[in-house]
Short mmCIF file of C-alpha atoms in Angstrom, two decimals:
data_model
loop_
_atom_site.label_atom_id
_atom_site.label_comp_id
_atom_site.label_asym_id
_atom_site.label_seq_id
_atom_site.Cartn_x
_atom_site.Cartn_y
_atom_site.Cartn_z
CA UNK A 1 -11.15 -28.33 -12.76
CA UNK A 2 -13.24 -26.17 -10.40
CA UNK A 3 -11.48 -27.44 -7.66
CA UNK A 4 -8.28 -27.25 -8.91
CA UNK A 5 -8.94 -23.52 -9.84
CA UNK A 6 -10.11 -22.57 -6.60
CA UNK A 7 -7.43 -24.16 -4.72
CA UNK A 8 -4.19 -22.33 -6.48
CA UNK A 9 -5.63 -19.23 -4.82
CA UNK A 10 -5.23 -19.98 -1.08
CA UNK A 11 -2.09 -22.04 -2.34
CA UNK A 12 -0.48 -19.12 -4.33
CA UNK A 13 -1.32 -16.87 -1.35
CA UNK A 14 0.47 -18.58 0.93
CA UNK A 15 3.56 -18.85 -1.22
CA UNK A 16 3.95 -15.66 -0.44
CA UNK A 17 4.38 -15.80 3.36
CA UNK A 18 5.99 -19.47 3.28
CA UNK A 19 9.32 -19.93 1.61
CA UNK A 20 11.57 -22.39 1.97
CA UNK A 21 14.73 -22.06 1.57
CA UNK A 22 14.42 -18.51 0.91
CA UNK A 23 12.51 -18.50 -2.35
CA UNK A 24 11.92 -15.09 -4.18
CA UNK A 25 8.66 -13.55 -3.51
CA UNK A 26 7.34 -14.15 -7.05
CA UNK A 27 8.33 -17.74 -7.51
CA UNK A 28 4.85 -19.65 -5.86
CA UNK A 29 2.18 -17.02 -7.55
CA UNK A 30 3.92 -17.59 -11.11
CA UNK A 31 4.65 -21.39 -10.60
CA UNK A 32 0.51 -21.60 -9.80
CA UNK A 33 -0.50 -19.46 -12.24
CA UNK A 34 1.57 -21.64 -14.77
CA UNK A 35 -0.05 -24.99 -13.48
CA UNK A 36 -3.38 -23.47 -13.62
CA UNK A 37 -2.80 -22.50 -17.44
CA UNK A 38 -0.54 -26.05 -18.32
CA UNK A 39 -4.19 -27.95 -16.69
CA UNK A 40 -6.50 -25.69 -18.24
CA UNK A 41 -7.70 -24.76 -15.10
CA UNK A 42 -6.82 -20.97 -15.83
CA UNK A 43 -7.79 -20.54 -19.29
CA UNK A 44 -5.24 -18.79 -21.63
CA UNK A 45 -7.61 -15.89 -22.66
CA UNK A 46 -8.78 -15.15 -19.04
CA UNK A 47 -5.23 -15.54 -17.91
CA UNK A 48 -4.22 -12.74 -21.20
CA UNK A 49 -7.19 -10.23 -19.91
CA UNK A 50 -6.20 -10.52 -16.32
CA UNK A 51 -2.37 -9.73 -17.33
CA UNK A 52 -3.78 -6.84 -19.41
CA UNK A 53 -5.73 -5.35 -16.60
CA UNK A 54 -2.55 -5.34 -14.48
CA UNK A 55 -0.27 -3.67 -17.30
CA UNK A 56 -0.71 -0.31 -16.18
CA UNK A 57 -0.65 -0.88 -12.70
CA UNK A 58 2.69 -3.22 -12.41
CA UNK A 59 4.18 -0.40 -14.44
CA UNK A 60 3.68 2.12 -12.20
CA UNK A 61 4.64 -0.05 -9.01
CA UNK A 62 7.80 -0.77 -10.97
CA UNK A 63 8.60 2.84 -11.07
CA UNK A 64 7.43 3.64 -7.89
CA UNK A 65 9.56 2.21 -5.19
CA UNK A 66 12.33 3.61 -7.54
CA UNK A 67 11.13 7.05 -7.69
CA UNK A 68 10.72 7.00 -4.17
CA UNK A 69 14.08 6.62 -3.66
CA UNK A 70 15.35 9.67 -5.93
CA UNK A 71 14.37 12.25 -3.06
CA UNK A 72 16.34 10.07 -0.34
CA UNK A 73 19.07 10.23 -2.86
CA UNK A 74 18.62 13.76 -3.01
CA UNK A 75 18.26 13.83 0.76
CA UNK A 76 14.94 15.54 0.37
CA UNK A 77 13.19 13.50 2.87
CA UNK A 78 16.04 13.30 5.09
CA UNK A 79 15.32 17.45 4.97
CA UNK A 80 11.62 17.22 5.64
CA UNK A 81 11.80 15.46 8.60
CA UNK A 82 14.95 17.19 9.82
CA UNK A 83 11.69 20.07 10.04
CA UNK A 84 10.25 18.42 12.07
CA UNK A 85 13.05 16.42 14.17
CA UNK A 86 13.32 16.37 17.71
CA UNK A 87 10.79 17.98 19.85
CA UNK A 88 7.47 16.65 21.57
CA UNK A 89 5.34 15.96 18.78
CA UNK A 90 8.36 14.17 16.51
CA UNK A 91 6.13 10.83 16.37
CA UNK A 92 2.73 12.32 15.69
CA UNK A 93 4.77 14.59 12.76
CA UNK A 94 6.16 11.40 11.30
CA UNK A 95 3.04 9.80 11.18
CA UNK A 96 1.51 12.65 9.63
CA UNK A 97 4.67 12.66 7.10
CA UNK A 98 4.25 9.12 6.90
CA UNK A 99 0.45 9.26 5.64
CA UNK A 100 1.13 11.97 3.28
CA UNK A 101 4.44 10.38 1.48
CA UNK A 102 2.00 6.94 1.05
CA UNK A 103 -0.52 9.14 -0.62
CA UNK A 104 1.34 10.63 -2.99
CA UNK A 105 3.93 7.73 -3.78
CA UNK A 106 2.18 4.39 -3.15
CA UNK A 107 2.18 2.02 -0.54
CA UNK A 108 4.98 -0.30 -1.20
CA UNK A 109 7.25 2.09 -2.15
CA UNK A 110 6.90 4.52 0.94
CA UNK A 111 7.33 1.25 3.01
CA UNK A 112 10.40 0.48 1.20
CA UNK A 113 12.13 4.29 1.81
CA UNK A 114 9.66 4.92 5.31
CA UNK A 115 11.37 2.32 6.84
CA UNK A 116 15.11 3.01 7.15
CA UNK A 117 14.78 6.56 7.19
CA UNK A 118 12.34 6.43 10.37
CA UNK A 119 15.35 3.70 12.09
CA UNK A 120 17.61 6.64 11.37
CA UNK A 121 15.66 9.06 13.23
CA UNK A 122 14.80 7.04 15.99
CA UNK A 123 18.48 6.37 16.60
CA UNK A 124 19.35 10.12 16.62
CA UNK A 125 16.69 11.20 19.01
CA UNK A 126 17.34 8.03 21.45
CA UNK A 127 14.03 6.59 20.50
CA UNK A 128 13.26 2.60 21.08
CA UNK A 129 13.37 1.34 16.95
CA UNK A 130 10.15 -1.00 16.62
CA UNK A 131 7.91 2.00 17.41
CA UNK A 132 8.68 4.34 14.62
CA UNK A 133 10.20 1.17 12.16
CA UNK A 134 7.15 -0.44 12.03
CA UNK A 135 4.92 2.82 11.60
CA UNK A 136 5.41 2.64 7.85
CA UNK A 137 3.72 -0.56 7.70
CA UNK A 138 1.16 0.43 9.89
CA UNK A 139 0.80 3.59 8.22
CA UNK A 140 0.51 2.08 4.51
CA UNK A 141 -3.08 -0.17 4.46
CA UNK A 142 -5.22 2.94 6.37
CA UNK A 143 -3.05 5.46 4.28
CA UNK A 144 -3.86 4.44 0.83
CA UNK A 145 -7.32 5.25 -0.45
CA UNK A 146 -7.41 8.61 -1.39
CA UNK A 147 -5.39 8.71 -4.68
CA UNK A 148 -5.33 6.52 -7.36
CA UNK A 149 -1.68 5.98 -7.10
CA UNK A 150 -1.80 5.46 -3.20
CA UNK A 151 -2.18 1.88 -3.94
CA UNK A 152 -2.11 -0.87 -6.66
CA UNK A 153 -5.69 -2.02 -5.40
CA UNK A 154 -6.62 1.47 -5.96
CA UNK A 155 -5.37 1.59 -9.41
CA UNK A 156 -6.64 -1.23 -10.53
CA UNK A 157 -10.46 -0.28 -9.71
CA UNK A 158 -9.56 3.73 -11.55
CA UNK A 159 -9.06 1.74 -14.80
CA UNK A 160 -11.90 -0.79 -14.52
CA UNK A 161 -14.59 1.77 -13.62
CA UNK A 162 -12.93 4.78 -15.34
CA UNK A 163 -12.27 6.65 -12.02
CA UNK A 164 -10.79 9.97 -11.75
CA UNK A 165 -8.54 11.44 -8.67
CA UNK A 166 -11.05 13.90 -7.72
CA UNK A 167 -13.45 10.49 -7.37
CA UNK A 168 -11.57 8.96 -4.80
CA UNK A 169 -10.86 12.46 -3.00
CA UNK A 170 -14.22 12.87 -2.63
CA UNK A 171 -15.16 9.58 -1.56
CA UNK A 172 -12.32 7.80 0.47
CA UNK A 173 -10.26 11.51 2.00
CA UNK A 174 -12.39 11.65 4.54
CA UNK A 175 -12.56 7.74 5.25
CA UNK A 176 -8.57 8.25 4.81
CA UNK A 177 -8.37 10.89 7.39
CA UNK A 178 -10.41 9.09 9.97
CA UNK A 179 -8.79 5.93 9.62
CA UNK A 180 -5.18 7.83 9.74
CA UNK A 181 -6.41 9.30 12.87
CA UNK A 182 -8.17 6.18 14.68
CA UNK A 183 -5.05 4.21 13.97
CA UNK A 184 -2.45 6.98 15.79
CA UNK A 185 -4.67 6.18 18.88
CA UNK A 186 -4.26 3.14 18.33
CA UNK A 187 -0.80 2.69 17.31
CA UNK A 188 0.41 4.56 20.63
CA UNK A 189 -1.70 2.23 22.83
CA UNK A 190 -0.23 -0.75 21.10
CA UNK A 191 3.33 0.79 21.08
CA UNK A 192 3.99 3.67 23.26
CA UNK A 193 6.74 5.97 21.52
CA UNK A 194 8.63 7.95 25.08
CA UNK A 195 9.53 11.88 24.25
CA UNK A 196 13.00 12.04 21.85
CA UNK A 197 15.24 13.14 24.75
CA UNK A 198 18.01 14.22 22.16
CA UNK A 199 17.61 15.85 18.31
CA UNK A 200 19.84 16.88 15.57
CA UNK A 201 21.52 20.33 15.85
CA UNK A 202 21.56 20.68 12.07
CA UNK A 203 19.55 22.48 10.18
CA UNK A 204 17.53 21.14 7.09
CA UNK A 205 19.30 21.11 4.29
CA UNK A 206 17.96 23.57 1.95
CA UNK A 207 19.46 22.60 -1.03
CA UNK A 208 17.99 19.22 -0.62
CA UNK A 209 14.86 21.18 -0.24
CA UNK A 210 14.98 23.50 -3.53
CA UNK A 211 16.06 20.41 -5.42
CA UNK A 212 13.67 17.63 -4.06
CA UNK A 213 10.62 19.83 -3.48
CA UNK A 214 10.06 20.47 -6.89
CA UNK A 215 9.62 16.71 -7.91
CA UNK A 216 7.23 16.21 -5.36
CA UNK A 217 4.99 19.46 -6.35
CA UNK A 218 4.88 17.26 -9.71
CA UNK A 219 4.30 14.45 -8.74
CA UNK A 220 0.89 15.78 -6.72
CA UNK A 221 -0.28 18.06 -9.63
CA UNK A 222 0.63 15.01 -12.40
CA UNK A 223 -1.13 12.66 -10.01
CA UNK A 224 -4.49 14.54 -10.22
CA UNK A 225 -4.41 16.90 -12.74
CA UNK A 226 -2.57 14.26 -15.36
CA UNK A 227 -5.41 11.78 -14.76
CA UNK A 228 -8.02 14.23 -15.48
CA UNK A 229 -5.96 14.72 -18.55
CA UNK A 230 -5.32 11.02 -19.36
CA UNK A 231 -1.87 10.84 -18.71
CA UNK A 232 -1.23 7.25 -17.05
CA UNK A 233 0.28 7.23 -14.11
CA UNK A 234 3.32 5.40 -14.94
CA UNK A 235 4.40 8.15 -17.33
CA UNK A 236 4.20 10.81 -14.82
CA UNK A 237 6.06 8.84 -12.49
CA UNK A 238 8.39 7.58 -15.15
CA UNK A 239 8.71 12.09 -16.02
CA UNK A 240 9.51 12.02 -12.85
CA UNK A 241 12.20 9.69 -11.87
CA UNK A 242 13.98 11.38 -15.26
CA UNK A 243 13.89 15.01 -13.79
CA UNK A 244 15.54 13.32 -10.54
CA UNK A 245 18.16 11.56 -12.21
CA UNK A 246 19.25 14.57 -13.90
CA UNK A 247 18.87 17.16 -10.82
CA UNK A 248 21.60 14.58 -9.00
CA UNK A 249 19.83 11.36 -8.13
CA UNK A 250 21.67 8.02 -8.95
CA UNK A 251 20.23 6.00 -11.72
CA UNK A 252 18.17 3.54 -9.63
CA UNK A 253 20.24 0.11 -9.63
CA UNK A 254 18.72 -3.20 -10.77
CA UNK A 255 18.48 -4.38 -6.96
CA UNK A 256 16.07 -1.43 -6.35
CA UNK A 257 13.66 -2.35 -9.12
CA UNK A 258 10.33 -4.32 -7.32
CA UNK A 259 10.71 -7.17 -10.34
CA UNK A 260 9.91 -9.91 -7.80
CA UNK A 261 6.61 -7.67 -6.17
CA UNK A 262 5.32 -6.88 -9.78
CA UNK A 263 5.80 -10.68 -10.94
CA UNK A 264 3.75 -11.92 -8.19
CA UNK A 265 1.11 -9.53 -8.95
CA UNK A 266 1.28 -10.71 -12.08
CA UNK A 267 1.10 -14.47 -11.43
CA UNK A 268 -2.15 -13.82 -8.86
CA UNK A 269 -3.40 -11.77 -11.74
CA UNK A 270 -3.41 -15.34 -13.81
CA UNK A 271 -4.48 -17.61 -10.48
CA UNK A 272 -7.68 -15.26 -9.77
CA UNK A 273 -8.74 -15.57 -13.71
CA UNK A 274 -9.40 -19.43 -12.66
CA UNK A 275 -10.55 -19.17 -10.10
CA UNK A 276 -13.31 -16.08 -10.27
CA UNK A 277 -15.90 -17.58 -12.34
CA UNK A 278 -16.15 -20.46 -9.82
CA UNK A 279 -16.81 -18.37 -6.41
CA UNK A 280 -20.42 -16.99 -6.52
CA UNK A 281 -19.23 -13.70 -5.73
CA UNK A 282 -22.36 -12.34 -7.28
CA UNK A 283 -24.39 -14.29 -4.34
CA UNK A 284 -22.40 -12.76 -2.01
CA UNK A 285 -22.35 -8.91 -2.89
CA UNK A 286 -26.08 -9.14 -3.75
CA UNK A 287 -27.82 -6.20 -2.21
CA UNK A 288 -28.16 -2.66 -2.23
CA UNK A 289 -27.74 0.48 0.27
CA UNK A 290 -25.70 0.57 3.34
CA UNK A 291 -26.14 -3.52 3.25
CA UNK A 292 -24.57 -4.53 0.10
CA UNK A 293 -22.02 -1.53 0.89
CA UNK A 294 -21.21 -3.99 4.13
CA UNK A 295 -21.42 -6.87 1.99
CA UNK A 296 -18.57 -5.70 -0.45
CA UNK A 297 -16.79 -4.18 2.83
CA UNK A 298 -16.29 -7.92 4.82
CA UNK A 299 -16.14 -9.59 1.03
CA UNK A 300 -13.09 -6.92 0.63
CA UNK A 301 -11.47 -7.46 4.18
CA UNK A 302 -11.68 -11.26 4.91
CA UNK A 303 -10.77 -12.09 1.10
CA UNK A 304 -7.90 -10.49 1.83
CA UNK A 305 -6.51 -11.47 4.76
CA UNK A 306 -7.61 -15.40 3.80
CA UNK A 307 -6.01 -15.00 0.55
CA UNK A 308 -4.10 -11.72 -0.48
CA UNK A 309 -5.55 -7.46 -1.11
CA UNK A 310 -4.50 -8.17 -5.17
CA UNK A 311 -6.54 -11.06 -6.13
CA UNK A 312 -9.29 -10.05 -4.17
CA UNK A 313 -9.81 -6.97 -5.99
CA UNK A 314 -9.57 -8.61 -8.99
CA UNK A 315 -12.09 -11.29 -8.19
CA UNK A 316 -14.36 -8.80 -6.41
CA UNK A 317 -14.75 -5.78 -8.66
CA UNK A 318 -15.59 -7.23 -12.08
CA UNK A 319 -18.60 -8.75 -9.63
CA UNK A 320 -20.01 -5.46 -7.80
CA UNK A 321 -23.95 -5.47 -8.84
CA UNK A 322 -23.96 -1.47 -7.63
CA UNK A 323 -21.27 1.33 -8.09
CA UNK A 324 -21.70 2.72 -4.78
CA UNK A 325 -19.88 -0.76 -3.50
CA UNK A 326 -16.72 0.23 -4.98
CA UNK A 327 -15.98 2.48 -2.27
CA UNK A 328 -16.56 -0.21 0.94
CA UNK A 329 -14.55 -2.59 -1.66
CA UNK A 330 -11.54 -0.54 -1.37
CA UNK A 331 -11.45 0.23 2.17
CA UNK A 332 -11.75 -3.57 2.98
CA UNK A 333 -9.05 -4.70 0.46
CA UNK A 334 -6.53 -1.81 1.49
CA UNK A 335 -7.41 -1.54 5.22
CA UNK A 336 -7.78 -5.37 5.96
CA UNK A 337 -4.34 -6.26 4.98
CA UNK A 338 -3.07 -4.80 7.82
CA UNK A 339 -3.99 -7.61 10.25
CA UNK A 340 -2.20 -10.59 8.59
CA UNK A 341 1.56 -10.77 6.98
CA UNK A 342 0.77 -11.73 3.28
CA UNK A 343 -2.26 -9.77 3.09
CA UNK A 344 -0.56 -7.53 1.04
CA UNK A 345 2.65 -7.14 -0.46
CA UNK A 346 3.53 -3.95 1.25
CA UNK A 347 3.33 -5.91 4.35
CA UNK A 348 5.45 -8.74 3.29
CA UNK A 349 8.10 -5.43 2.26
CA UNK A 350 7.93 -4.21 5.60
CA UNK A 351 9.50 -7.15 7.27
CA UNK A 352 12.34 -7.09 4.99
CA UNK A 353 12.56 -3.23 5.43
CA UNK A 354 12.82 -3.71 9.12
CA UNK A 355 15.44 -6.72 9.25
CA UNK A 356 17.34 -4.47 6.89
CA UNK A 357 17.65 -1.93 9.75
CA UNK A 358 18.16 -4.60 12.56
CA UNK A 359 14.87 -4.43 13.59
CA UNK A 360 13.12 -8.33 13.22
CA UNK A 361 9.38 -7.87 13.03
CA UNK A 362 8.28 -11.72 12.94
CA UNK A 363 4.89 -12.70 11.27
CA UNK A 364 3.41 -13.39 14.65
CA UNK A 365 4.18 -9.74 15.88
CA UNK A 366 3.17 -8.24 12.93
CA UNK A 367 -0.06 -9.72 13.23
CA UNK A 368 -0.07 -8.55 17.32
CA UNK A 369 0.51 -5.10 16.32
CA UNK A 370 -1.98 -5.40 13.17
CA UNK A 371 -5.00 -6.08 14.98
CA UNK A 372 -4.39 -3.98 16.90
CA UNK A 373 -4.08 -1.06 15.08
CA UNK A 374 -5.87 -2.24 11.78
CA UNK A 375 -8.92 -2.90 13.02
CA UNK A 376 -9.85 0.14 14.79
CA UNK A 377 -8.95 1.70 11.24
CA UNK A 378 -10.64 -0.47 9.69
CA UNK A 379 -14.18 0.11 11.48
CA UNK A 380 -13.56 4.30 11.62
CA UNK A 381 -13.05 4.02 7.61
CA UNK A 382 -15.73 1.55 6.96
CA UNK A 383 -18.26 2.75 8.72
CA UNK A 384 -17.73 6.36 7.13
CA UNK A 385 -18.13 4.09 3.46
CA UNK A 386 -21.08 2.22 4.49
CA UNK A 387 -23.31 4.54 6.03
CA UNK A 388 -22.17 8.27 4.03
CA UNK A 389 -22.28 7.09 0.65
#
């Protein structure tokens, strides 16, 4: 069965990025994890812990990408970058805005609101689209380190090694900031953005402002102060989307709900619990210092992009032989997706994001632009992690 184990990995991976006949995003990670457990290649227990690890996290993902959307209800965002709109520095601003919003309210769900709101800007200040409708996805893998909630990677590591906010402040802002920074320069070199040559006349609207502000303050303070406290994520998020609902925000509609993303998280949850004990991870993370920090760096980046960021952080960090890897772990598994299409599921959001807006960001472009801006991240960030423990 070890074969059989290790191949629904790659298999279930790649269900992601091939679908015929438009199949839902969830459909080949659960159909694999279910032939794993129906041949006993997954075994039912494993399969149970793994789905327990995740609980937390897929909870909070599934009230992320609809809490995200309360303050673009609200028109709060729509506000913040009306601050900033028009002007010579409009793209540098949005990338800024763009790092800051995946921070605080998780990859995948910034990519979901990023997205159209950046096509709509772009279109009032005469801007090409690809440029600023791809940032988001550019913006979410070097982004997403510094809070626990940045990404589900992220999360997943806080509750197996009992990690606080101030932990990953400490350890992966600065690698965050350098990696936001190294991929600007190289996002403009791989897409030049021209000056807006028109801008909105309208001011920001400050009601949108006193209402939507508020939620966001909350959301920061719950974030870090909350998981000091022990307050799950999820909850404050959950607090959250309540407070927006009742301020003015639409109850979020079924569509909005990530059920698909959080069931294939889910079903490589069960795949990886197969297929772990069979990989000699242990081998390959042996060693200490700056080279096992490498070690779990490449382990992190090429497991991802060969497979997908979720079940290699769940095959990887049960296996680190030194705490100080944790950190090199992360910054491969949330920086490395950015070069490939299903290396994580933000990614795989962002090309539906863009077709939404008219923009069609094929898997072979994504990749163009990835490289190009990913791995310049990639070595600023990891290179901070390696050698400045």
């Amino acid at each position: 069965m070890t074969v059989v184990a290790i191949g629904l990995l790659p298999v279930a991976a790649a269900a992601l990025l091939v679908r015929p006949r438009g199949l839902a995003l969830w459909v080949g990670p659960v159909v694999c994890a279910a032939v794993g457990v129906v041949v006993t290649a997954v075994p039912t227990d494993a399969a149970g812990d793994a789905l327990t690890s995740l609980r937390n996290p897929v909870l909070f993902l599934a009230l992320a990408v609809p809490l995200a959307g309360a303050p673009d209800a609200l028109g709060v965002f729509e506000a913040l970058a009306a601050l900033v709109d028009g002007g010579r520095h409009l793209v540098w601003w949005l990338w800024v805005f763009g790092a800051a919003v995946t921070a605080v309210c998780n990859l995948d769900a910034a990519v979901v609101l990023l997205t159209p709101l950046y096509a709509r800007i772009a279109r009032r200040n005469a801007l090409p689209l690809e440029p600023l409708v791809v940032q988001p996805a550019m913006l979410a893998c070097p982004a997403s380190h510094p809070l626990p909630v940045s990404n589900l990677a992220v999360l997943i590591v806080a509750e197996r090694f009992d990690l606080g906010a101030g932990d990953f402040l400490v350890h992966l802002g600065p690698a965050t900031v350098l990696s936001v920074v190294v991929g600007w320069w190289a996002m403009r070199r791989a897409l030049p953005a021209p000056l807006p040559t028109a801008s909105l006349d309208a001011a920001p609207d400050r009601r949108a402002l006193v209402r939507g502000v508020p939620i966001i303050v909350f959301l920061l303070v719950g974030f870090t102060v909350g998981d000091s406290l022990g307050v799950p994520a999820w909850t404050v998020a959950g607090v959250a989307l309540v407070v927006a609902v009742a301020v003015g925000a639409p109850l979020p509609r079924w569509r909005r709900l990530p059920g698909g993303a959080a069931a294939a998280g889910l079903g490589l949850g069960g795949v990886v619990a197969g297929a772990a004990p069979h990989l000699a991870l242990d081998r390959l993370l042996d060693g200490g210092g700056a080279v096992g920090r490498l070690r779990a760096l490449l382990v992190g980046a090429v497991g991802s992009d060969l497979t997908n960021n979720l079940p290699t952080v769940l095959a990887v960090a049960p296996q680190l032989p030194h705490r100080d890897q944790v950190w090199p772990l992360l910054i491969g598994v949330n920086t490395g997706p950015a070069l490939v299409p299903a290396g994580a599921l933000c990614s795989l959001l962002c090309g539906e994001a863009a077709g939404a807006v008219g923009v069609q960001v094929s898997a072979r472009r994504f990749a163009w632009i990835g490289w190009r801006v990913g791995v310049p991240a990639l070595l600023a960030a990891g290179t901070w992690v390696v050698f400045v423990p």
